[in-house]
C-alpha cells in the first residue's frame, strides 16, 4: 500500500483519466516539491517518510501527495481522498506547520 | 479601473493611497486555490444559513436568483500581496439573505463546496459590506473564481471571500477556518496588515 500515493495521480492539468474536458483545475505538483521548505524544518528527508491519511487510511510517501502551491501556503492533499494532510505557511518571522491530516508519519530511525 | 495603468502592474506601490500596506497592484486576476475546483451543478446548488438555534434558511439556485441583486465595484486585496482595484461583480447582499434570520450570534463560520472554510464576525457581513456574487465582469462566475457563487467581503483579505460558498453557520464563538487554522490571522484586515496569526 505504500505506493498508493504515487500511483493514483491524475494528469497535472487536472483532466480526467478518460481525457474528457473538465473545468480548469488549479495545477498541483507532486509532494517532492515540498522537499526544500521541509528540509529547513527537519534534518531527515521527509519526502521519503510514509504518511498515513487520518481520513481514509491510505499510506504513501510524502513525495507522492498532491501539493497545491498557488495558494497562501503549501497545501498537501491525499491522492486517495483529497483531504488535507498538511499545510505549511511561512512569514518572514514565523513558520506554521500543520500535520493534522496524518495519523502517523514513518521514517527510518536516524543513526 | 482608472487607477490601473500600464506600467504599474506588478511594481511595489507602497505609496499608492488606494493600496493597503505591503500590497502591489496587478491588473490580471490570479487564481489561488488550496485544492481541486469543485463542480457544483446549479440544480443541486443551495445556500444555507444555520443559526445557533439550529434554524435553517435555505435558497436553491432559482430562489437565490429571484432575490434582489446589485452591481458593485470593489477593490480586492490578497494576502499574497497582490491587489486588484475596481473589479465589477453582481451579487446578492448578505443584508438581504440575513434579513429574516433571527440570531444573537456574533460570528459566522463560512462553509464551501469542496470543504473550504473561513470565519468572520457577523457584523462584517452586514451593512452593505458583503455579497454572494454570481457574476464577474458581466459573465457568469467561472468555477476557478468560485462559481457558481462566492462570498465577497472586499474589506478583508481575499481568503475570507470564500469561493464555491455553500452556507454560513452562525456561532457565538469565532471558530477558525482553513487558513486561520493554518497560520493566518483570525480577522485579516488588509489596512492593518493582519496577515499571520502572530500579527
Ligand atoms: Zn486520504
Coordinates of N, CA, C and O in Angstrom, one line a residue, chain B residues 40-199:
Chain B
X40 N -20.2 22.3 -9.1 CA -21.4 22.4 -8.4 C -22.6 22.6 -9.4 O -22.7 23.7 -9.8
X41 N -23.3 21.6 -9.8 CA -24.4 21.8 -10.7 C -25.5 22.7 -10.1 O -25.7 22.6 -8.9
X42 N -26.0 23.6 -10.9 CA -27.0 24.5 -10.4 C -28.2 23.8 -9.8 O -28.9 24.4 -8.9
X43 N -28.6 22.6 -10.4 CA -29.8 22.0 -9.9 C -29.6 21.3 -8.5 O -30.6 20.9 -7.9
X44 N -28.4 21.3 -8.0 CA -28.2 20.8 -6.7 C -27.6 21.8 -5.8 O -27.4 21.6 -4.6
X45 N -27.3 23.0 -6.3 CA -26.7 24.1 -5.5 C -27.7 24.6 -4.5 O -28.9 24.7 -4.8
X46 N -27.2 24.9 -3.3 CA -28.1 25.6 -2.4 C -27.2 26.5 -1.5 O -26.0 26.1 -1.2
X47 N -27.7 27.6 -1.0 CA -27.0 28.4 0.0 C -27.9 28.3 1.3 O -29.1 28.6 1.3
X48 N -27.2 27.9 2.4 CA -28.0 27.7 3.6 C -27.3 28.4 4.8 O -26.1 28.4 5.0
X49 N -28.2 29.1 5.5 CA -27.7 29.7 6.8 C -28.3 29.0 7.9 O -29.5 28.7 8.0
X50 N -27.5 28.5 8.9 CA -27.9 27.8 10.0 C -27.6 28.7 11.3 O -26.5 29.1 11.5
X51 N -28.6 28.9 12.0 CA -28.4 29.8 13.2 C -27.9 28.9 14.4 O -27.9 27.7 14.3
X52 N -27.5 29.6 15.5 CA -27.0 29.0 16.7 C -28.1 28.1 17.3 O -27.8 27.2 18.1
X53 N -29.4 28.4 17.0 CA -30.5 27.6 17.5 C -30.8 26.4 16.6 O -31.7 25.6 16.9
X54 N -30.1 26.3 15.5 CA -30.3 25.2 14.6 C -31.4 25.5 13.5 O -31.7 24.6 12.7
X55 N -31.9 26.7 13.5 CA -32.8 27.1 12.5 C -32.2 27.3 11.1 O -31.1 27.9 11.0
X56 N -32.8 26.7 10.1 CA -32.2 26.7 8.7 C -32.9 27.6 7.8 O -34.1 27.6 7.7
X57 N -32.1 28.4 7.0 CA -32.7 29.3 6.0 C -32.0 28.9 4.7 O -30.7 29.0 4.6
X58 N -32.7 28.4 3.7 CA -32.0 27.8 2.5 C -32.6 28.3 1.2 O -33.8 28.5 1.2
X59 N -31.8 28.6 0.3 CA -32.2 29.0 -1.0 C -31.6 28.1 -2.1 O -30.4 27.9 -2.1
X60 N -32.5 27.5 -3.0 CA -31.9 26.8 -4.1 C -31.5 27.9 -5.2 O -31.8 29.1 -4.9
X61 N -30.9 27.5 -6.3 CA -30.4 28.5 -7.2 C -31.6 29.4 -7.7 O -31.4 30.6 -7.8
X62 N -32.7 28.8 -8.0 CA -33.8 29.6 -8.5 C -34.3 30.6 -7.5 O -34.4 31.8 -7.8
X63 N -34.4 30.2 -6.3 CA -34.9 31.1 -5.2 C -33.8 32.2 -5.0 O -34.1 33.4 -4.8
X64 N -32.6 31.8 -5.0 CA -31.5 32.7 -4.8 C -31.4 33.8 -5.9 O -31.3 35.0 -5.6
X65 N -31.6 33.4 -7.1 CA -31.6 34.3 -8.3 C -32.8 35.2 -8.3 O -32.8 36.2 -9.1
X66 N -33.9 34.9 -7.6 CA -35.0 35.7 -7.6 C -34.9 36.8 -6.5 O -35.7 37.8 -6.5
X67 N -33.9 36.7 -5.7 CA -33.6 37.8 -4.7 C -33.1 39.0 -5.4 O -32.5 38.9 -6.4
X68 N -33.3 40.2 -4.8 CA -32.8 41.4 -5.5 C -31.2 41.4 -5.5 O -30.6 41.0 -4.5
X69 N -30.7 41.6 -6.6 CA -29.2 41.6 -6.8 C -28.7 43.0 -7.1 O -29.5 43.9 -7.5
X70 N -27.5 43.3 -6.8 CA -26.9 44.6 -7.1 C -25.5 44.5 -7.8 O -24.8 43.5 -7.6
X71 N -25.2 45.5 -8.6 CA -23.9 45.6 -9.2 C -23.0 46.3 -8.3 O -23.4 47.3 -7.6
X72 N -21.8 45.9 -8.2 CA -20.8 46.5 -7.3 C -19.5 46.5 -7.9 O -19.1 45.7 -8.7
X73 N -18.7 47.6 -7.5 CA -17.3 47.7 -8.0 C -16.5 47.8 -6.7 O -16.7 48.7 -5.9
X74 N -15.6 46.9 -6.6 CA -14.8 46.8 -5.3 C -13.3 46.5 -5.6 O -13.0 46.0 -6.6
X75 N -12.5 46.8 -4.6 CA -11.1 46.5 -4.7 C -10.8 45.2 -3.9 O -11.4 45.0 -2.9
X76 N -9.9 44.4 -4.5 CA -9.6 43.1 -3.9 C -8.1 43.1 -3.4 O -7.2 43.7 -4.1
X77 N -7.9 42.6 -2.2 CA -6.6 42.6 -1.6 C -6.3 41.1 -1.1 O -6.9 40.6 -0.2
X78 N -5.3 40.5 -1.8 CA -5.0 39.1 -1.5 C -3.8 39.2 -0.5 O -2.9 40.0 -0.7
X79 N -3.8 38.2 0.4 CA -2.7 38.2 1.4 C -1.4 37.9 0.8 O -0.3 38.1 1.4
X80 N -1.4 37.3 -0.4 CA -0.1 37.0 -1.1 C 0.4 38.3 -1.8 O 1.3 38.2 -2.6
X81 N -0.2 39.5 -1.4 CA 0.3 40.8 -1.7 C -0.1 41.5 -3.0 O 0.2 42.6 -3.2
X82 N -0.9 40.8 -3.8 CA -1.5 41.5 -4.9 C -2.8 42.1 -4.6 O -3.6 41.6 -3.8
X83 N -3.0 43.3 -5.2 CA -4.3 44.0 -5.1 C -4.8 44.3 -6.5 O -4.0 44.5 -7.4
X84 N -6.1 44.2 -6.6 CA -6.7 44.5 -7.9 C -7.9 45.4 -7.7 O -8.8 45.2 -6.9
X85 N -7.8 46.6 -8.3 CA -8.8 47.7 -8.0 C -9.9 47.7 -9.0 O -9.7 47.4 -10.2
X86 N -11.1 48.1 -8.5 CA -12.2 48.4 -9.4 C -12.7 47.2 -10.1 O -13.1 47.2 -11.3
X87 N -12.9 46.1 -9.4 CA -13.4 44.9 -10.0 C -15.0 44.9 -10.0 O -15.6 45.4 -9.0
X88 N -15.6 44.4 -11.1 CA -17.1 44.5 -11.2 C -17.7 43.2 -11.0 O -17.4 42.2 -11.6
X89 N -18.7 43.2 -10.1 CA -19.4 42.0 -9.7 C -20.9 42.2 -9.7 O -21.4 43.4 -9.6
X90 N -21.7 41.1 -9.7 CA -23.1 41.2 -9.4 C -23.4 40.1 -8.4 O -22.9 39.0 -8.5
X91 N -24.2 40.5 -7.4 CA -24.5 39.6 -6.3 C -25.6 40.0 -5.4 O -26.2 41.1 -5.6
X92 N -25.9 39.1 -4.5 CA -27.0 39.4 -3.5 C -26.3 39.8 -2.2 O -25.4 39.1 -1.7
X93 N -26.8 40.9 -1.7 CA -26.2 41.4 -0.4 C -26.5 40.4 0.7 O -27.6 39.9 0.8
X94 N -25.6 40.3 1.6 CA -25.9 39.5 2.8 C -26.9 40.1 3.7 O -27.6 39.4 4.5
X95 N -27.1 41.4 3.6 CA -28.2 42.1 4.3 C -29.5 41.5 3.9 O -30.4 41.3 4.7
X96 N -29.7 41.2 2.6 CA -30.9 40.6 2.1 C -31.1 39.2 2.6 O -32.1 38.8 3.1
X97 N -30.0 38.4 2.5 CA -30.0 37.0 3.0 C -30.3 36.8 4.5 O -30.9 35.9 4.9
X98 N -29.8 37.8 5.2 CA -29.9 37.7 6.7 C -31.1 38.5 7.2 O -31.3 38.4 8.4
X99 N -31.8 39.1 6.3 CA -32.9 39.9 6.7 C -33.9 39.2 7.7 O -34.3 39.8 8.7
X100 N -34.3 38.0 7.4 CA -35.3 37.3 8.2 C -34.7 36.3 9.2 O -35.4 35.4 9.7
X101 N -33.4 36.4 9.4 CA -32.7 35.4 10.2 C -32.6 36.0 11.6 O -32.1 37.0 11.9
X102 N -33.2 35.2 12.5 CA -33.2 35.6 14.0 C -31.9 35.0 14.6 O -31.8 33.8 14.6
X103 N -31.1 35.9 15.1 CA -29.9 35.4 15.7 C -29.3 36.3 16.7 O -29.4 37.5 16.6
X104 N -28.6 35.8 17.7 CA -27.8 36.6 18.6 C -26.4 36.3 18.5 O -25.5 36.7 19.2
X105 N -26.1 35.4 17.5 CA -24.7 35.0 17.3 C -23.8 36.2 16.8 O -24.3 37.1 16.1
X106 N -22.5 36.2 17.2 CA -21.7 37.3 16.8 C -20.7 36.9 15.7 O -20.0 37.8 15.2
X107 N -20.7 35.6 15.3 CA -19.7 35.2 14.3 C -20.4 34.3 13.3 O -21.4 33.7 13.5
X108 N -19.7 34.3 12.1 CA -20.2 33.4 11.1 C -19.0 32.5 10.6 O -17.9 32.9 10.4
X109 N -19.3 31.2 10.6 CA -18.4 30.2 10.0 C -18.9 29.9 8.6 O -20.0 29.5 8.4
X110 N -18.0 30.2 7.6 CA -18.4 30.1 6.2 C -17.9 28.7 5.7 O -16.8 28.3 5.9
X111 N -18.9 28.0 5.1 CA -18.5 26.7 4.5 C -18.7 26.7 3.0 O -19.6 27.3 2.5
X112 N -17.8 26.0 2.3 CA -17.8 26.0 0.8 C -17.9 24.5 0.4 O -17.5 23.6 1.0
X113 N -18.5 24.4 -0.9 CA -18.4 23.1 -1.6 C -16.9 22.8 -1.7 O -16.1 23.7 -2.0
X114 N -16.5 21.6 -1.5 CA -15.1 21.2 -1.6 C -14.4 21.2 -0.2 O -13.3 20.8 -0.1
X115 N -15.1 21.8 0.8 CA -14.6 21.6 2.2 C -13.9 22.9 2.7 O -13.5 22.9 3.9
X116 N -13.7 23.9 1.9 CA -13.0 25.1 2.4 C -13.9 25.8 3.5 O -15.1 25.8 3.4
X117 N -13.3 26.4 4.5 CA -14.0 27.1 5.5 C -13.2 28.4 5.8 O -12.0 28.5 5.6
X118 N -14.0 29.4 6.3 CA -13.3 30.6 6.8 C -14.3 31.2 7.9 O -15.4 30.6 8.1
X119 N -13.8 32.2 8.6 CA -14.7 32.7 9.7 C -14.5 34.2 9.7 O -13.5 34.8 9.3
X120 N -15.6 34.9 10.2 CA -15.5 36.3 10.4 C -16.7 36.8 11.3 O -17.6 36.0 11.5
X121 N -16.5 38.0 11.9 CA -17.6 38.5 12.7 C -18.9 38.7 11.9 O -18.7 39.2 10.7
X122 N -20.0 38.4 12.4 CA -21.3 38.6 11.6 C -21.4 40.0 11.2 O -21.9 40.3 10.1
X123 N -21.0 41.0 12.0 CA -21.2 42.4 11.7 C -20.4 42.8 10.4 O -20.7 43.7 9.7
X124 N -19.4 42.0 10.1 CA -18.6 42.3 8.8 C -19.4 41.8 7.6 O -18.9 42.1 6.5
X125 N -20.4 41.1 7.8 CA -21.3 40.6 6.6 C -22.4 41.6 6.4 O -23.2 41.4 5.4
X126 N -22.6 42.5 7.3 CA -23.8 43.4 7.3 C -23.5 44.8 6.8 O -22.3 45.1 6.6
X127 N -24.6 45.6 6.6 CA -24.4 47.0 6.3 C -23.7 47.2 5.0 O -22.8 48.1 4.9
X128 N -24.1 46.4 4.0 CA -23.5 46.7 2.6 C -22.0 46.3 2.5 O -21.4 46.9 1.6
X129 N -21.5 45.4 3.3 CA -20.1 45.1 3.2 C -19.8 43.7 2.6 O -18.7 43.4 2.4
X130 N -20.9 42.9 2.3 CA -20.6 41.6 1.8 C -21.8 41.1 0.9 O -22.9 41.5 1.1
X131 N -21.4 40.3 -0.1 CA -22.3 39.8 -1.0 C -22.1 38.3 -1.3 O -20.9 37.8 -1.1
X132 N -23.1 37.6 -1.9 CA -22.9 36.3 -2.5 C -22.9 36.7 -4.0 O -24.0 37.0 -4.6
X133 N -21.7 36.6 -4.6 CA -21.6 37.1 -6.0 C -21.7 35.9 -7.0 O -21.2 34.9 -6.7
X134 N -22.4 36.2 -8.1 CA -22.6 35.2 -9.1 C -22.2 35.6 -10.5 O -22.2 34.8 -11.4
X135 N -21.8 36.9 -10.6 CA -21.3 37.4 -11.9 C -20.0 38.1 -11.6 O -19.9 38.9 -10.7
X136 N -19.0 38.0 -12.6 CA -17.8 38.8 -12.5 C -17.6 39.4 -13.9 O -17.6 38.6 -14.9
X137 N -17.4 40.7 -14.0 CA -17.2 41.4 -15.2 C -18.3 41.1 -16.3 O -18.0 40.9 -17.4
X138 N -19.5 41.0 -15.8 CA -20.7 40.8 -16.7 C -20.9 39.3 -17.2 O -21.8 39.1 -17.9
X139 N -20.1 38.4 -16.7 CA -20.3 37.0 -17.1 C -20.6 36.1 -15.8 O -20.2 36.5 -14.7
X140 N -21.2 35.0 -16.1 CA -21.4 34.0 -15.0 C -20.0 33.8 -14.3 O -19.0 33.7 -15.0
X141 N -20.0 33.7 -13.0 CA -18.8 33.5 -12.3 C -18.1 32.1 -12.7 O -18.8 31.1 -12.5
X142 N -16.9 32.2 -13.2 CA -16.3 30.9 -13.6 C -15.9 30.1 -12.4 O -15.6 30.6 -11.3
X143 N -15.9 28.8 -12.6 CA -15.5 27.9 -11.4 C -14.2 28.2 -10.8 O -14.1 28.2 -9.5
X144 N -13.2 28.6 -11.6 CA -11.9 28.9 -11.0 C -11.9 30.1 -10.1 O -11.0 30.3 -9.2
X145 N -12.9 31.0 -10.3 CA -13.0 32.2 -9.5 C -14.1 32.0 -8.4 O -14.5 33.0 -7.8
X146 N -14.6 30.8 -8.3 CA -15.5 30.5 -7.2 C -17.0 30.2 -7.6 O -17.8 30.1 -6.8
X147 N -17.2 30.2 -8.9 CA -18.6 29.9 -9.4 C -19.1 28.5 -9.1 O -18.3 27.6 -8.9
X148 N -20.4 28.4 -8.9 CA -21.5 29.3 -9.3 C -21.5 30.6 -8.5 O -22.0 31.6 -9.0
X149 N -21.2 30.5 -7.2 CA -21.3 31.7 -6.4 C -20.3 31.7 -5.3 O -19.9 30.7 -4.8
X150 N -19.8 32.9 -5.0 CA -18.8 33.0 -3.9 C -19.2 34.1 -3.0 O -19.9 35.1 -3.4
X151 N -18.6 34.1 -1.8 CA -18.7 35.2 -0.9 C -17.8 36.3 -1.3 O -16.7 36.0 -1.8
X152 N -18.2 37.5 -1.1 CA -17.3 38.6 -1.5 C -17.4 39.6 -0.3 O -18.4 40.2 0.0
X153 N -16.3 39.7 0.4 CA -16.1 40.6 1.6 C -14.9 41.4 1.3 O -13.8 41.2 1.9
X154 N -15.0 42.4 0.5 CA -13.8 43.0 0.0 C -13.0 43.8 1.0 O -11.8 44.1 0.7
X155 N -13.5 44.2 2.1 CA -12.7 44.9 3.1 C -11.8 44.1 3.9 O -11.0 44.6 4.7
X156 N -11.9 42.7 3.7 CA -10.9 41.8 4.4 C -10.1 41.1 3.3 O -10.4 41.2 2.1
X157 N -9.0 40.6 3.7 CA -8.1 39.8 2.7 C -9.0 38.8 2.0 O -9.9 38.2 2.6
X158 N -8.6 38.6 0.8 CA -9.5 37.8 -0.1 C -9.7 36.4 0.3 O -10.7 35.7 -0.2
X159 N -8.9 35.8 1.2 CA -9.1 34.4 1.6 C -10.5 34.3 2.4 O -11.0 33.2 2.5
X160 N -10.9 35.5 2.9 CA -12.2 35.5 3.6 C -13.4 35.4 2.6 O -14.5 35.0 3.0
X161 N -13.1 35.8 1.4 CA -14.2 35.8 0.3 C -14.3 34.4 -0.3 O -13.9 34.1 -1.4
X162 N -14.9 33.4 0.5 CA -14.8 32.0 0.2 C -15.4 31.7 -1.2 O -16.6 32.1 -1.5
X163 N -14.7 31.1 -2.1 CA -15.2 30.6 -3.3 C -16.2 29.4 -3.1 O -16.1 28.7 -2.0
X164 N -17.0 29.1 -4.0 CA -17.9 28.0 -4.0 C -18.8 27.9 -2.7 O -19.0 26.9 -2.2
X165 N -19.2 29.1 -2.3 CA -19.8 29.2 -0.9 C -21.1 28.4 -0.9 O -21.8 28.3 -1.9
X166 N -21.2 27.7 0.2 CA -22.4 26.8 0.4 C -23.3 27.3 1.5 O -24.5 27.0 1.5
X167 N -22.7 28.0 2.5 CA -23.5 28.5 3.6 C -22.8 29.1 4.7 O -21.5 29.1 4.7
X168 N -23.5 29.5 5.7 CA -23.0 30.1 6.9 C -23.5 29.4 8.1 O -24.7 29.0 8.1
X169 N -22.7 29.2 9.1 CA -23.1 28.7 10.4 C -22.9 29.8 11.4 O -21.8 30.3 11.5
X170 N -24.0 30.3 12.0 CA -23.8 31.4 12.9 C -23.5 30.9 14.3 O -24.2 30.0 14.8
X171 N -22.4 31.4 14.9 CA -21.9 30.8 16.1 C -21.6 31.9 17.1 O -21.3 33.0 16.8
X172 N -21.8 31.6 18.4 CA -21.4 32.6 19.5 C -19.9 32.8 19.6 O -19.5 33.9 20.0
X173 N -19.1 31.8 19.2 CA -17.6 31.9 19.3 C -17.1 32.0 17.9 O -17.6 31.5 16.9
X174 N -15.9 32.6 17.8 CA -15.2 32.8 16.5 C -14.4 31.5 16.3 O -13.4 31.2 17.0
X175 N -14.8 30.6 15.3 CA -14.2 29.4 15.1 C -13.3 29.5 13.8 O -13.8 29.7 12.7
X176 N -12.0 29.3 14.0 CA -11.0 29.5 12.9 C -11.3 28.6 11.7 O -11.7 27.4 11.9
X177 N -11.2 29.1 10.5 CA -11.4 28.3 9.3 C -10.1 27.7 8.8 O -9.2 27.5 9.6
X178 N -10.1 27.4 7.5 CA -9.0 26.7 6.9 C -7.7 27.4 7.1 O -6.7 26.9 7.7
X179 N -7.6 28.6 6.5 CA -6.3 29.4 6.6 C -6.0 29.9 8.0 O -4.9 30.1 8.4
X180 N -7.1 30.2 8.7 CA -7.0 30.8 10.1 C -6.4 29.7 11.0 O -5.6 30.0 11.9
X181 N -6.7 28.4 10.7 CA -6.1 27.3 11.5 C -4.7 27.1 11.0 O -3.9 26.6 11.8
X182 N -4.4 27.4 9.8 CA -3.1 27.0 9.2 C -2.0 28.1 9.5 O -0.9 27.9 9.1
X183 N -2.4 29.2 10.1 CA -1.4 30.2 10.4 C -1.7 31.6 10.1 O -1.0 32.6 10.4
X184 N -2.9 31.8 9.4 CA -3.3 33.2 9.0 C -4.1 33.8 10.1 O -4.6 33.2 11.0
X185 N -4.3 35.1 10.0 CA -4.9 36.0 11.0 C -6.4 35.6 11.2 O -7.1 35.3 10.2
X186 N -6.9 35.7 12.4 CA -8.2 35.3 12.7 C -9.2 36.3 12.0 O -10.3 35.9 11.6
X187 N -8.8 37.6 11.8 CA -9.7 38.6 11.2 C -9.2 39.0 9.8 O -10.0 38.9 8.9
X188 N -8.0 39.4 9.6 CA -7.5 39.7 8.3 C -7.8 41.0 7.7 O -8.3 41.1 6.5
X189 N -7.6 42.1 8.4 CA -7.8 43.4 7.9 C -6.6 43.9 7.1 O -5.5 44.0 7.7
X190 N -6.7 44.1 5.8 CA -5.5 44.4 5.0 C -5.0 45.8 5.3 O -3.8 46.0 5.2
X191 N -5.8 46.7 5.8 CA -5.3 48.1 6.1 C -4.5 48.1 7.4 O -3.7 49.0 7.7
X192 N -4.7 47.0 8.2 CA -3.9 46.9 9.5 C -2.9 45.8 9.2 O -2.2 45.4 10.2
X193 N -2.8 45.3 8.0 CA -1.8 44.3 7.6 C -1.8 43.1 8.6 O -0.8 42.6 9.0
X194 N -3.0 42.6 8.8 CA -3.2 41.4 9.7 C -3.1 40.2 8.9 O -4.1 39.5 8.5
X195 N -1.9 39.8 8.5 CA -1.7 38.6 7.6 C -1.6 37.3 8.4 O -2.4 36.4 8.1
X196 N -0.7 37.3 9.4 CA -0.5 36.0 10.0 C -1.0 36.0 11.4 O -1.3 37.0 12.0
X197 N -1.2 34.8 12.0 CA -1.8 34.6 13.3 C -1.1 35.5 14.4 O -1.7 36.0 15.3
X198 N 0.3 35.6 14.2 CA 1.0 36.4 15.2 C 1.0 37.9 15.0 O 1.6 38.6 15.7
X199 N 0.4 38.4 13.9 CA 0.4 39.8 13.6 C -0.5 40.6 14.5 O -1.5 40.1 15.0

